[in-house]
Amino acid sequence: MALLARTDGTLLDTPGPIRALLGRIGVRLEDWPIPDDTVLGQLLGTSTLTPSQNQKVLESFHDRFDALKKSSGYQSQDLIVLSADLPGIDAMLDRFISCHTHDDDEIRYIIDGEGIFGFVLPDGDQVELTMSAGEYINVPAGAEHWFRLTPEKRIKAIRYFTSREGWAPNYTGRPVHIFAGRTPPAPLQI
């Protein structure tokens, strides 16, 4: 379940209010259940995948890709697999922790693990969204954002592209003010 943290310490864990707040900057967040498949589950449970295993995972989500090709013109997809034991993981992630934009939409479907997207709202306030398996996000071109992993440093995400050229980060220089380098607290249980 997505968890949104605000600079004032407010945590949202209800889909409607999270979607409404992120909708102000054009971000689309959806729940896409992971197929219940034993082989897929075993592959998602491993920290690394061979190229053939990677292809098997993508084939398990072929219907999603076909729908996105028809509805939004996506041309290609890939699977990114990140884990704490990946050589150079910290240097790789350092490129995305700074505020940046892209010339094309950034689309991710989280299928294992967790990731954190941060966003700059129209009033300059910042929020961070922790996403987990079964969540799809479309960050529109030009939206100022950043990305990092949770301390577990484990994620598998399918990325969808209309063009790979639009994915180069355009750094804005804006400082990240909230939760940089740490995980937001859990929501209060009332």
PDB file of C-alpha atoms in Angstrom:
ATOM      1  CA  MET A   1       0.000   0.000   0.000  1.00  0.00           C
ATOM      2  CA  ALA A   2       1.309   3.445  -0.935  1.00  0.00           C
ATOM      3  CA  LEU A   3       2.292   5.772   1.905  1.00  0.00           C
ATOM      4  CA  LEU A   4       2.670   9.510   1.323  1.00  0.00           C
ATOM      5  CA  ALA A   5       4.712  11.650   3.722  1.00  0.00           C
ATOM      6  CA  ARG A   6       4.386  15.449   3.827  1.00  0.00           C
ATOM      7  CA  THR A   7       6.863  17.986   5.200  1.00  0.00           C
ATOM      8  CA  ASP A   8       4.501  18.797   8.090  1.00  0.00           C
ATOM      9  CA  GLY A   9       4.778  15.177   9.286  1.00  0.00           C
ATOM     10  CA  THR A  10       1.347  14.179   7.985  1.00  0.00           C
ATOM     11  CA  LEU A  11       1.189  10.661   6.585  1.00  0.00           C
ATOM     12  CA  LEU A  12      -1.472   9.545   4.139  1.00  0.00           C
ATOM     13  CA  ASP A  13      -2.147   5.859   3.564  1.00  0.00           C
ATOM     14  CA  THR A  14      -5.543   6.111   1.853  1.00  0.00           C
ATOM     15  CA  PRO A  15      -5.480   5.832  -1.958  1.00  0.00           C
ATOM     16  CA  GLY A  16      -8.086   8.519  -2.704  1.00  0.00           C
ATOM     17  CA  PRO A  17      -6.392  11.420  -0.903  1.00  0.00           C
ATOM     18  CA  ILE A  18      -2.952  10.334  -2.159  1.00  0.00           C
ATOM     19  CA  ARG A  19      -4.166  10.247  -5.758  1.00  0.00           C
ATOM     20  CA  ALA A  20      -5.884  13.622  -5.373  1.00  0.00           C
ATOM     21  CA  LEU A  21      -2.774  15.299  -3.972  1.00  0.00           C
ATOM     22  CA  LEU A  22      -0.450  13.837  -6.622  1.00  0.00           C
ATOM     23  CA  GLY A  23      -3.009  14.574  -9.326  1.00  0.00           C
ATOM     24  CA  ARG A  24      -2.265  18.277  -8.750  1.00  0.00           C
ATOM     25  CA  ILE A  25       1.030  17.692 -10.599  1.00  0.00           C
ATOM     26  CA  GLY A  26      -0.367  15.183 -13.074  1.00  0.00           C
ATOM     27  CA  VAL A  27       0.985  12.053 -11.378  1.00  0.00           C
ATOM     28  CA  ARG A  28      -1.192   8.992 -11.909  1.00  0.00           C
ATOM     29  CA  LEU A  29      -1.076   6.191  -9.334  1.00  0.00           C
ATOM     30  CA  GLU A  30      -2.943   2.902  -9.767  1.00  0.00           C
ATOM     31  CA  ASP A  31      -3.124  -0.505  -8.092  1.00  0.00           C
ATOM     32  CA  TRP A  32      -2.262  -3.341 -10.486  1.00  0.00           C
ATOM     33  CA  PRO A  33      -2.340  -6.725  -8.749  1.00  0.00           C
ATOM     34  CA  ILE A  34       0.579  -9.067  -9.309  1.00  0.00           C
ATOM     35  CA  PRO A  35      -0.512 -12.272 -11.102  1.00  0.00           C
ATOM     36  CA  ASP A  36      -0.842 -15.276  -8.809  1.00  0.00           C
ATOM     37  CA  ASP A  37       1.674 -17.590 -10.464  1.00  0.00           C
ATOM     38  CA  THR A  38       4.058 -19.936  -8.643  1.00  0.00           C
ATOM     39  CA  VAL A  39       6.942 -19.578 -11.114  1.00  0.00           C
ATOM     40  CA  LEU A  40       6.604 -15.791 -11.166  1.00  0.00           C
ATOM     41  CA  GLY A  41       6.531 -15.727  -7.364  1.00  0.00           C
ATOM     42  CA  GLN A  42       9.777 -17.705  -7.205  1.00  0.00           C
ATOM     43  CA  LEU A  43      11.457 -15.361  -9.687  1.00  0.00           C
ATOM     44  CA  LEU A  44      10.295 -12.271  -7.819  1.00  0.00           C
ATOM     45  CA  GLY A  45      11.684 -13.748  -4.596  1.00  0.00           C
ATOM     46  CA  THR A  46      15.262 -13.828  -5.905  1.00  0.00           C
ATOM     47  CA  SER A  47      17.644 -10.867  -5.697  1.00  0.00           C
ATOM     48  CA  THR A  48      19.091 -11.316  -9.192  1.00  0.00           C
ATOM     49  CA  LEU A  49      17.736 -12.653 -12.466  1.00  0.00           C
ATOM     50  CA  THR A  50      19.387 -14.140 -15.509  1.00  0.00           C
ATOM     51  CA  PRO A  51      18.421 -12.634 -18.893  1.00  0.00           C
ATOM     52  CA  SER A  52      16.078 -15.566 -19.570  1.00  0.00           C
ATOM     53  CA  GLN A  53      14.455 -15.203 -16.134  1.00  0.00           C
ATOM     54  CA  ASN A  54      14.113 -11.472 -16.760  1.00  0.00           C
ATOM     55  CA  GLN A  55      12.279 -12.242 -20.018  1.00  0.00           C
ATOM     56  CA  LYS A  56      10.027 -14.763 -18.246  1.00  0.00           C
ATOM     57  CA  VAL A  57       9.019 -12.080 -15.726  1.00  0.00           C
ATOM     58  CA  LEU A  58       8.214  -9.596 -18.505  1.00  0.00           C
ATOM     59  CA  GLU A  59       6.151 -12.257 -20.307  1.00  0.00           C
ATOM     60  CA  SER A  60       4.064 -12.663 -17.145  1.00  0.00           C
ATOM     61  CA  PHE A  61       2.946  -9.036 -17.555  1.00  0.00           C
ATOM     62  CA  HIS A  62       2.478  -9.107 -21.344  1.00  0.00           C
ATOM     63  CA  ASP A  63      -1.226  -8.153 -21.119  1.00  0.00           C
ATOM     64  CA  ARG A  64      -0.358  -4.952 -19.226  1.00  0.00           C
ATOM     65  CA  PHE A  65       2.192  -3.962 -21.868  1.00  0.00           C
ATOM     66  CA  ASP A  66      -0.248  -4.645 -24.716  1.00  0.00           C
ATOM     67  CA  ALA A  67      -2.883  -2.469 -23.030  1.00  0.00           C
ATOM     68  CA  LEU A  68      -0.388   0.378 -22.540  1.00  0.00           C
ATOM     69  CA  LYS A  69       0.775   0.140 -26.154  1.00  0.00           C
ATOM     70  CA  LYS A  70      -2.819   0.534 -27.322  1.00  0.00           C
ATOM     71  CA  SER A  71      -3.885   3.227 -24.846  1.00  0.00           C
ATOM     72  CA  SER A  72      -0.722   5.332 -24.578  1.00  0.00           C
ATOM     73  CA  GLY A  73       1.599   4.396 -27.435  1.00  0.00           C
ATOM     74  CA  TYR A  74       4.353   2.773 -25.393  1.00  0.00           C
ATOM     75  CA  GLN A  75       6.931   1.135 -27.636  1.00  0.00           C
ATOM     76  CA  SER A  76       9.194  -0.821 -25.304  1.00  0.00           C
ATOM     77  CA  GLN A  77       9.608  -2.072 -21.771  1.00  0.00           C
ATOM     78  CA  ASP A  78      12.336  -3.379 -19.546  1.00  0.00           C
ATOM     79  CA  LEU A  79      12.746  -4.773 -16.077  1.00  0.00           C
ATOM     80  CA  ILE A  80      15.009  -3.078 -13.575  1.00  0.00           C
ATOM     81  CA  VAL A  81      16.253  -5.300 -10.741  1.00  0.00           C
ATOM     82  CA  LEU A  82      18.050  -3.548  -7.894  1.00  0.00           C
ATOM     83  CA  SER A  83      19.269  -5.079  -4.657  1.00  0.00           C
ATOM     84  CA  ALA A  84      21.741  -4.285  -1.900  1.00  0.00           C
ATOM     85  CA  ASP A  85      24.238  -6.807  -3.300  1.00  0.00           C
ATOM     86  CA  LEU A  86      24.350  -5.192  -6.767  1.00  0.00           C
ATOM     87  CA  PRO A  87      27.869  -3.786  -7.331  1.00  0.00           C
ATOM     88  CA  GLY A  88      27.806   0.017  -7.464  1.00  0.00           C
ATOM     89  CA  ILE A  89      24.201   0.296  -6.247  1.00  0.00           C
ATOM     90  CA  ASP A  90      24.834   3.422  -4.151  1.00  0.00           C
ATOM     91  CA  ALA A  91      26.581   5.298  -6.967  1.00  0.00           C
ATOM     92  CA  MET A  92      23.760   4.330  -9.332  1.00  0.00           C
ATOM     93  CA  LEU A  93      21.091   5.581  -6.934  1.00  0.00           C
ATOM     94  CA  ASP A  94      22.953   8.839  -6.238  1.00  0.00           C
ATOM     95  CA  ARG A  95      22.029   9.982  -9.764  1.00  0.00           C
ATOM     96  CA  PHE A  96      18.315   9.975  -8.916  1.00  0.00           C
ATOM     97  CA  ILE A  97      18.203  11.393  -5.357  1.00  0.00           C
ATOM     98  CA  SER A  98      18.509  14.977  -6.639  1.00  0.00           C
ATOM     99  CA  CYS A  99      15.509  16.906  -7.965  1.00  0.00           C
ATOM    100  CA  HIS A 100      15.154  16.400 -11.703  1.00  0.00           C
ATOM    101  CA  THR A 101      12.658  16.254 -14.534  1.00  0.00           C
ATOM    102  CA  HIS A 102      12.422  14.207 -17.719  1.00  0.00           C
ATOM    103  CA  ASP A 103      11.366  15.159 -21.238  1.00  0.00           C
ATOM    104  CA  ASP A 104       9.101  12.093 -21.337  1.00  0.00           C
ATOM    105  CA  ASP A 105       6.795  10.448 -18.805  1.00  0.00           C
ATOM    106  CA  GLU A 106       8.466   8.167 -16.263  1.00  0.00           C
ATOM    107  CA  ILE A 107       6.412   5.022 -15.877  1.00  0.00           C
ATOM    108  CA  ARG A 108       7.068   2.318 -13.312  1.00  0.00           C
ATOM    109  CA  TYR A 109       5.138  -0.747 -12.282  1.00  0.00           C
ATOM    110  CA  ILE A 110       6.569  -2.024  -8.999  1.00  0.00           C
ATOM    111  CA  ILE A 111       6.387  -5.821  -8.976  1.00  0.00           C
ATOM    112  CA  ASP A 112       8.637  -6.586  -5.972  1.00  0.00           C
ATOM    113  CA  GLY A 113      10.225  -4.623  -3.138  1.00  0.00           C
ATOM    114  CA  GLU A 114       9.784  -0.912  -2.505  1.00  0.00           C
ATOM    115  CA  GLY A 115      10.818   2.441  -3.902  1.00  0.00           C
ATOM    116  CA  ILE A 116      10.302   6.056  -2.885  1.00  0.00           C
ATOM    117  CA  PHE A 117       9.372   8.825  -5.293  1.00  0.00           C
ATOM    118  CA  GLY A 118       9.642  12.399  -4.056  1.00  0.00           C
ATOM    119  CA  PHE A 119       7.750  15.266  -5.686  1.00  0.00           C
ATOM    120  CA  VAL A 120       7.698  19.041  -5.648  1.00  0.00           C
ATOM    121  CA  LEU A 121       4.120  20.333  -5.467  1.00  0.00           C
ATOM    122  CA  PRO A 122       2.939  23.523  -7.238  1.00  0.00           C
ATOM    123  CA  ASP A 123       3.328  25.556  -4.013  1.00  0.00           C
ATOM    124  CA  GLY A 124       6.951  24.330  -3.614  1.00  0.00           C
ATOM    125  CA  ASP A 125       6.125  21.911  -0.800  1.00  0.00           C
ATOM    126  CA  GLN A 126       7.619  18.434  -1.114  1.00  0.00           C
ATOM    127  CA  VAL A 127       6.175  14.978  -0.513  1.00  0.00           C
ATOM    128  CA  GLU A 128       7.528  11.453  -0.675  1.00  0.00           C
ATOM    129  CA  LEU A 129       5.555   8.434  -1.823  1.00  0.00           C
ATOM    130  CA  THR A 130       6.656   4.965  -0.710  1.00  0.00           C
ATOM    131  CA  MET A 131       5.435   2.397  -3.230  1.00  0.00           C
ATOM    132  CA  SER A 132       5.416  -1.383  -3.084  1.00  0.00           C
ATOM    133  CA  ALA A 133       4.563  -4.379  -5.251  1.00  0.00           C
ATOM    134  CA  GLY A 134       1.356  -4.019  -7.235  1.00  0.00           C
ATOM    135  CA  GLU A 135       1.532  -0.256  -7.691  1.00  0.00           C
ATOM    136  CA  TYR A 136       1.840   1.572 -11.005  1.00  0.00           C
ATOM    137  CA  ILE A 137       2.931   5.196 -11.332  1.00  0.00           C
ATOM    138  CA  ASN A 138       3.070   7.596 -14.249  1.00  0.00           C
ATOM    139  CA  VAL A 139       5.145  10.712 -13.522  1.00  0.00           C
ATOM    140  CA  PRO A 140       4.446  13.191 -16.334  1.00  0.00           C
ATOM    141  CA  ALA A 141       7.184  14.843 -18.353  1.00  0.00           C
ATOM    142  CA  GLY A 142       8.368  17.997 -16.607  1.00  0.00           C
ATOM    143  CA  ALA A 143       7.269  16.973 -13.092  1.00  0.00           C
ATOM    144  CA  GLU A 144      10.046  17.763 -10.629  1.00  0.00           C
ATOM    145  CA  HIS A 145      10.852  14.618  -8.652  1.00  0.00           C
ATOM    146  CA  TRP A 146      13.521  12.310  -7.251  1.00  0.00           C
ATOM    147  CA  PHE A 147      13.771   8.599  -6.505  1.00  0.00           C
ATOM    148  CA  ARG A 148      15.448   6.431  -3.885  1.00  0.00           C
ATOM    149  CA  LEU A 149      15.131   3.008  -2.352  1.00  0.00           C
ATOM    150  CA  THR A 150      14.058   2.086   1.159  1.00  0.00           C
ATOM    151  CA  PRO A 151      16.822   0.772   3.479  1.00  0.00           C
ATOM    152  CA  GLU A 152      16.205  -2.803   2.259  1.00  0.00           C
ATOM    153  CA  LYS A 153      17.489  -1.678  -1.170  1.00  0.00           C
ATOM    154  CA  ARG A 154      15.336  -4.143  -3.089  1.00  0.00           C
ATOM    155  CA  ILE A 155      13.062  -3.433  -6.010  1.00  0.00           C
ATOM    156  CA  LYS A 156      11.927  -4.970  -9.257  1.00  0.00           C
ATOM    157  CA  ALA A 157      10.060  -2.589 -11.528  1.00  0.00           C
ATOM    158  CA  ILE A 158       8.884  -2.718 -15.103  1.00  0.00           C
ATOM    159  CA  ARG A 159       9.605   0.499 -16.957  1.00  0.00           C
ATOM    160  CA  TYR A 160       7.578   1.473 -20.016  1.00  0.00           C
ATOM    161  CA  PHE A 161       8.909   3.791 -22.740  1.00  0.00           C
ATOM    162  CA  THR A 162       7.561   5.757 -25.657  1.00  0.00           C
ATOM    163  CA  SER A 163      11.174   6.794 -26.295  1.00  0.00           C
ATOM    164  CA  ARG A 164      14.293   6.124 -24.227  1.00  0.00           C
ATOM    165  CA  GLU A 165      15.797   9.508 -25.140  1.00  0.00           C
ATOM    166  CA  GLY A 166      13.322  11.319 -22.880  1.00  0.00           C
ATOM    167  CA  TRP A 167      14.516   9.528 -19.763  1.00  0.00           C
ATOM    168  CA  ALA A 168      17.762  11.441 -19.238  1.00  0.00           C
ATOM    169  CA  PRO A 169      17.476  13.412 -15.977  1.00  0.00           C
ATOM    170  CA  ASN A 170      17.409  17.212 -16.232  1.00  0.00           C
ATOM    171  CA  TYR A 171      18.630  18.328 -12.797  1.00  0.00           C
ATOM    172  CA  THR A 172      16.884  21.390 -11.366  1.00  0.00           C
ATOM    173  CA  GLY A 173      19.215  22.178  -8.453  1.00  0.00           C
ATOM    174  CA  ARG A 174      16.333  22.368  -5.969  1.00  0.00           C
ATOM    175  CA  PRO A 175      17.312  20.896  -2.589  1.00  0.00           C
ATOM    176  CA  VAL A 176      15.393  17.864  -1.336  1.00  0.00           C
ATOM    177  CA  HIS A 177      13.990  18.892   2.043  1.00  0.00           C
ATOM    178  CA  ILE A 178      12.245  15.863   3.479  1.00  0.00           C
ATOM    179  CA  PHE A 179      13.278  12.391   4.455  1.00  0.00           C
ATOM    180  CA  ALA A 180      16.447  12.427   2.324  1.00  0.00           C
ATOM    181  CA  GLY A 181      18.402   9.309   3.247  1.00  0.00           C
ATOM    182  CA  ARG A 182      15.867   7.966   5.734  1.00  0.00           C
ATOM    183  CA  THR A 183      12.567   6.153   5.680  1.00  0.00           C
ATOM    184  CA  PRO A 184       9.380   7.972   6.705  1.00  0.00           C
ATOM    185  CA  PRO A 185       7.842   6.804   9.963  1.00  0.00           C
ATOM    186  CA  ALA A 186       5.003   4.297   9.898  1.00  0.00           C
ATOM    187  CA  PRO A 187       1.474   5.740  10.057  1.00  0.00           C
ATOM    188  CA  LEU A 188       0.068   6.153  13.544  1.00  0.00           C
ATOM    189  CA  GLN A 189      -2.300   3.389  14.572  1.00  0.00           C
ATOM    190  CA  ILE A 190      -5.364   5.031  16.120  1.00  0.00           C
TER     191      ILE A 190
END
